[in-house]
Coordinates of C-alpha atoms in Angstrom, one line a residue:
L1 CA 8.0 138.4 208.8
F2 CA 8.6 141.9 210.2
H3 CA 12.3 141.0 210.8
M4 CA 12.6 139.6 207.3
V5 CA 11.1 142.8 205.7
A6 CA 13.5 145.0 207.9
K7 CA 16.5 142.9 206.8
V8 CA 15.5 143.1 203.1
R9 CA 15.2 146.9 203.5
H10 CA 18.5 147.1 205.2
L11 CA 20.2 145.1 202.4
R12 CA 18.6 147.3 199.8
T13 CA 20.0 150.3 201.5
V14 CA 23.5 148.8 201.7
L15 CA 23.3 147.7 198.0
S16 CA 22.1 151.2 196.9
E17 CA 24.9 152.8 198.8
N18 CA 27.5 150.5 197.2
V19 CA 26.1 151.1 193.8
R20 CA 26.3 154.8 194.3
L21 CA 29.9 154.6 195.5
R22 CA 30.9 152.3 192.6
K23 CA 29.4 154.9 190.1
Q24 CA 31.4 157.6 191.8
I25 CA 34.6 155.5 191.6
A26 CA 34.0 155.0 187.9
R27 CA 34.0 158.7 187.4
I28 CA 37.2 159.4 189.4
E29 CA 39.4 156.5 188.2
D30 CA 41.6 159.0 186.3
R31 CA 41.6 161.6 189.1
V32 CA 44.3 161.8 191.7
I33 CA 42.6 163.3 194.7
V34 CA 39.6 161.1 195.7
G35 CA 36.8 162.5 197.8
N36 CA 33.9 164.9 197.8
S37 CA 34.3 166.6 201.2
C38 CA 34.5 170.4 201.5
A39 CA 38.2 170.1 202.4
T40 CA 39.0 167.8 199.4
R41 CA 37.1 170.0 197.0
K42 CA 39.0 173.1 198.2
L43 CA 42.3 171.2 197.8
R44 CA 41.4 170.2 194.2
E45 CA 40.4 173.8 193.4
T46 CA 43.7 175.1 194.8
I47 CA 45.6 172.6 192.7
Q48 CA 43.8 173.7 189.6
V49 CA 44.6 177.3 190.2
V50 CA 48.2 176.9 191.2
A51 CA 49.2 174.2 188.6
A52 CA 49.1 176.8 185.8
R53 CA 51.6 179.0 187.6
D54 CA 55.0 177.7 187.0
C55 CA 56.4 178.6 190.5
T56 CA 58.0 176.7 193.4
I57 CA 55.4 175.1 195.7
L58 CA 55.6 173.8 199.3
V59 CA 53.2 171.0 200.1
E60 CA 52.6 170.6 203.8
G61 CA 50.8 167.8 205.6
E62 CA 51.1 164.8 208.0
S63 CA 52.6 161.6 206.9
G64 CA 50.3 159.5 204.7
T65 CA 48.0 162.4 203.6
G66 CA 49.0 162.1 199.9
K67 CA 51.5 164.9 199.4
E68 CA 53.1 163.2 196.4
L69 CA 49.7 162.7 194.8
V70 CA 49.2 166.5 195.1
A71 CA 52.6 167.1 193.5
R72 CA 51.7 164.7 190.6
A73 CA 48.4 166.4 190.2
L74 CA 50.2 169.8 190.0
H75 CA 52.5 168.4 187.4
A76 CA 49.7 166.7 185.4
Q77 CA 47.6 169.9 185.2
G78 CA 50.5 172.3 184.6
P79 CA 52.4 173.4 181.5
R80 CA 55.2 170.8 182.0
R81 CA 52.7 167.8 181.9
R82 CA 54.4 166.2 178.9
E83 CA 57.9 166.4 180.5
P84 CA 59.5 164.2 183.2
F85 CA 58.2 164.0 186.8
V86 CA 61.1 163.0 189.0
A87 CA 60.4 162.3 192.7
F88 CA 62.8 161.4 195.5
N89 CA 62.6 161.3 199.3
C90 CA 65.4 162.9 201.2
A91 CA 64.7 160.8 204.3
V92 CA 65.7 157.5 202.6
I93 CA 69.0 158.8 201.1
P94 CA 72.1 158.7 203.4
E95 CA 73.4 162.2 204.1
T96 CA 76.8 161.4 202.6
L97 CA 75.2 160.5 199.3
L98 CA 72.4 163.1 199.2
E99 CA 74.3 165.8 197.4
S100 CA 75.6 163.4 194.8
E101 CA 72.1 162.0 194.2
L102 CA 70.6 165.4 193.8
F103 CA 73.2 167.2 191.7
G104 CA 75.1 164.3 190.2
H105 CA 78.8 163.7 190.2
E106 CA 81.8 163.5 187.8
K107 CA 84.0 160.4 187.4
G108 CA 86.6 160.4 190.1
A109 CA 84.9 163.0 192.3
F110 CA 85.3 160.8 195.3
S111 CA 86.2 157.2 196.2
G112 CA 83.9 154.9 194.4
A113 CA 82.8 157.4 191.7
V114 CA 83.9 155.2 188.8
N115 CA 81.5 156.8 186.3
R116 CA 79.8 160.1 185.9
Q117 CA 76.3 160.1 187.4
I118 CA 73.4 162.4 186.4
G119 CA 71.5 163.8 189.4
Y120 CA 67.8 164.1 189.9
F121 CA 67.6 167.7 188.9
E122 CA 69.3 167.0 185.6
R123 CA 67.1 164.0 184.9
A124 CA 64.0 166.3 185.4
N125 CA 65.2 168.9 182.9
R126 CA 62.2 170.7 181.4
G127 CA 59.9 168.8 183.8
T128 CA 59.1 168.7 187.5
V129 CA 61.2 167.7 190.5
F130 CA 59.4 166.6 193.7
I131 CA 61.5 166.7 196.8
D132 CA 59.8 164.9 199.7
D133 CA 60.9 165.4 203.4
I134 CA 62.8 168.6 202.4
D135 CA 63.3 169.1 206.2
D136 CA 65.8 166.3 206.1
V137 CA 68.2 168.1 203.8
P138 CA 71.4 169.0 205.8
L139 CA 72.5 172.6 206.0
N140 CA 75.5 172.4 203.8
T141 CA 73.3 170.9 201.0
Q142 CA 70.7 173.5 201.6
V143 CA 73.2 176.2 200.3
K144 CA 73.5 174.4 197.0
L145 CA 69.7 173.9 196.8
L146 CA 69.2 177.6 197.4
R147 CA 71.5 178.5 194.5
L148 CA 69.8 176.0 192.2
L149 CA 66.4 177.7 193.0
Q150 CA 67.8 181.2 192.5
E151 CA 70.0 180.6 189.4
R152 CA 68.5 177.4 188.0
E153 CA 72.0 176.0 187.8
V154 CA 73.3 172.5 188.7
H155 CA 76.9 172.0 189.8
R156 CA 77.9 168.3 189.8
V157 CA 80.1 167.1 192.7
G158 CA 83.6 167.3 191.3
G159 CA 82.5 169.3 188.2
Q160 CA 84.4 172.3 186.9
K161 CA 81.4 174.6 186.2
P162 CA 77.6 174.7 186.6
F163 CA 75.1 174.3 183.8
K164 CA 71.6 175.5 183.4
V165 CA 68.5 173.4 184.0
D166 CA 64.8 174.3 183.3
I167 CA 62.8 172.7 186.1
R168 CA 59.8 173.3 188.3
V169 CA 60.5 172.4 192.0
I170 CA 57.8 171.1 194.3
C171 CA 58.8 170.3 197.9
A172 CA 56.9 168.5 200.7
T173 CA 57.3 168.4 204.5
K174 CA 55.4 166.8 207.4
V175 CA 56.9 169.3 209.9
N176 CA 56.7 173.1 210.4
L177 CA 59.7 174.5 208.5
G178 CA 59.2 177.9 210.2
E179 CA 59.9 176.2 213.6
L180 CA 63.0 174.6 212.1
V181 CA 64.2 178.1 210.9
E182 CA 63.8 179.4 214.5
I183 CA 66.1 176.7 215.9
K184 CA 68.6 177.2 213.0
R185 CA 68.0 173.7 211.5
F186 CA 66.7 175.1 208.3
R187 CA 68.0 178.2 206.3
E188 CA 65.6 181.1 206.5
D189 CA 66.5 182.3 202.9
L190 CA 65.8 178.8 201.5
Y191 CA 62.5 178.6 203.4
Y192 CA 61.2 181.8 201.9
R193 CA 62.4 180.7 198.4
L194 CA 60.5 177.4 198.8
N195 CA 57.4 179.0 200.4
I196 CA 56.3 181.1 197.4
V197 CA 53.0 179.1 197.3
S198 CA 52.1 176.6 200.0
I199 CA 49.4 174.0 199.9
R200 CA 48.3 172.2 203.1
V201 CA 46.9 168.7 202.6
P202 CA 44.2 167.9 205.3
P203 CA 44.5 164.8 207.5
L204 CA 41.9 162.1 207.0
R205 CA 40.3 162.8 210.4
D206 CA 39.4 166.3 209.0
R207 CA 37.7 164.8 205.9
K208 CA 35.9 161.7 207.2
E209 CA 33.1 162.2 204.7
D210 CA 35.6 160.9 202.1
I211 CA 36.2 157.6 203.9
P212 CA 33.3 155.6 202.2
L213 CA 34.5 156.7 198.8
L214 CA 38.2 156.1 199.6
A215 CA 37.5 152.7 201.1
S216 CA 35.4 151.6 198.1
F217 CA 38.1 153.0 195.7
F218 CA 40.8 150.9 197.4
L219 CA 38.5 147.9 197.6
S220 CA 37.8 148.1 193.9
R221 CA 41.5 148.5 193.1
F222 CA 42.8 145.6 195.3
A223 CA 39.9 143.3 194.4
K224 CA 40.8 143.7 190.7
K225 CA 44.5 143.2 191.5
L226 CA 43.8 140.0 193.4
G227 CA 41.1 138.7 191.1
K228 CA 38.3 138.8 193.7
D229 CA 34.6 139.7 193.1
L230 CA 34.0 142.0 196.0
R231 CA 30.9 144.3 195.7
G232 CA 31.3 146.7 198.7
V233 CA 32.0 147.3 202.3
A234 CA 29.5 146.0 205.0
Q235 CA 27.8 148.6 207.0
R236 CA 29.3 147.6 210.4
S237 CA 32.8 147.7 208.8
M238 CA 32.1 151.1 207.3
E239 CA 30.9 152.4 210.7
S240 CA 34.2 151.1 212.3
L241 CA 36.2 152.9 209.6
L242 CA 34.2 156.2 210.2
H243 CA 34.8 156.1 214.0
Y244 CA 38.5 155.6 213.8
D245 CA 40.8 158.7 213.8
W246 CA 43.4 157.3 211.3
P247 CA 46.7 158.6 212.7
G248 CA 48.4 157.1 209.6
N249 CA 45.9 158.9 207.3
I250 CA 45.1 157.7 203.8
R251 CA 48.1 155.4 203.7
E252 CA 46.8 153.6 206.8
L253 CA 43.3 153.3 205.3
Q254 CA 44.7 151.9 202.1
N255 CA 46.7 149.3 204.0
V256 CA 43.7 148.2 206.1
V257 CA 41.6 147.7 203.0
E258 CA 44.3 145.8 201.2
R259 CA 44.8 143.5 204.3
A260 CA 41.0 142.9 204.4
V261 CA 40.8 142.0 200.7

């Protein structure tokens, strides 16, 4: 009887915790940054303050920490919220095509350019451009990027003259750009132009208090997506999640929960 009472009490505790987490999830469905830790609250406060200031922002953080989510939050809370948000990752675009993708090209600018192409900066006119892995931009393209930030002008590959664009630029990096400047792999003048305001996104190991809420958030999302009725995370499973260091950060946690579902 004693063991049965203890088990019932334990189940009530787990159920109460799951109910509490589900209520919190319901309140944050429309938010971008999930969590109630001190680090996460500070991050949200920084976003709220900086979003209203229409300046270039550098978002720093390890891979998988949610740098693009921070950029989207800055856009959503800023004066350009009703305009386009255009995101691209420099690491996934071949170096030979990067300049054309960023700035666009005119018909006949090079072999294979059978039509004029509008670049990412032009597509985002009046809105926000998010450049992920800015450290992968080659030095020759960094010169054109610096000019764009200074003059707000785009010069298509093969074009005769530049034209004005009205954009906000948010860049992200998972490495220390200052160290790249020291070894001449990143232009110093571009670094200072990008680093007007910097926001550091904390790794998940520094905000472990957020893991129960994040796990329940992802559980709710994937259960709904897959049509499963899952009510919460078992205590032993949650303890395992809390004791892991998450080198892949939130992206790794999301993948683990999706695989479990």
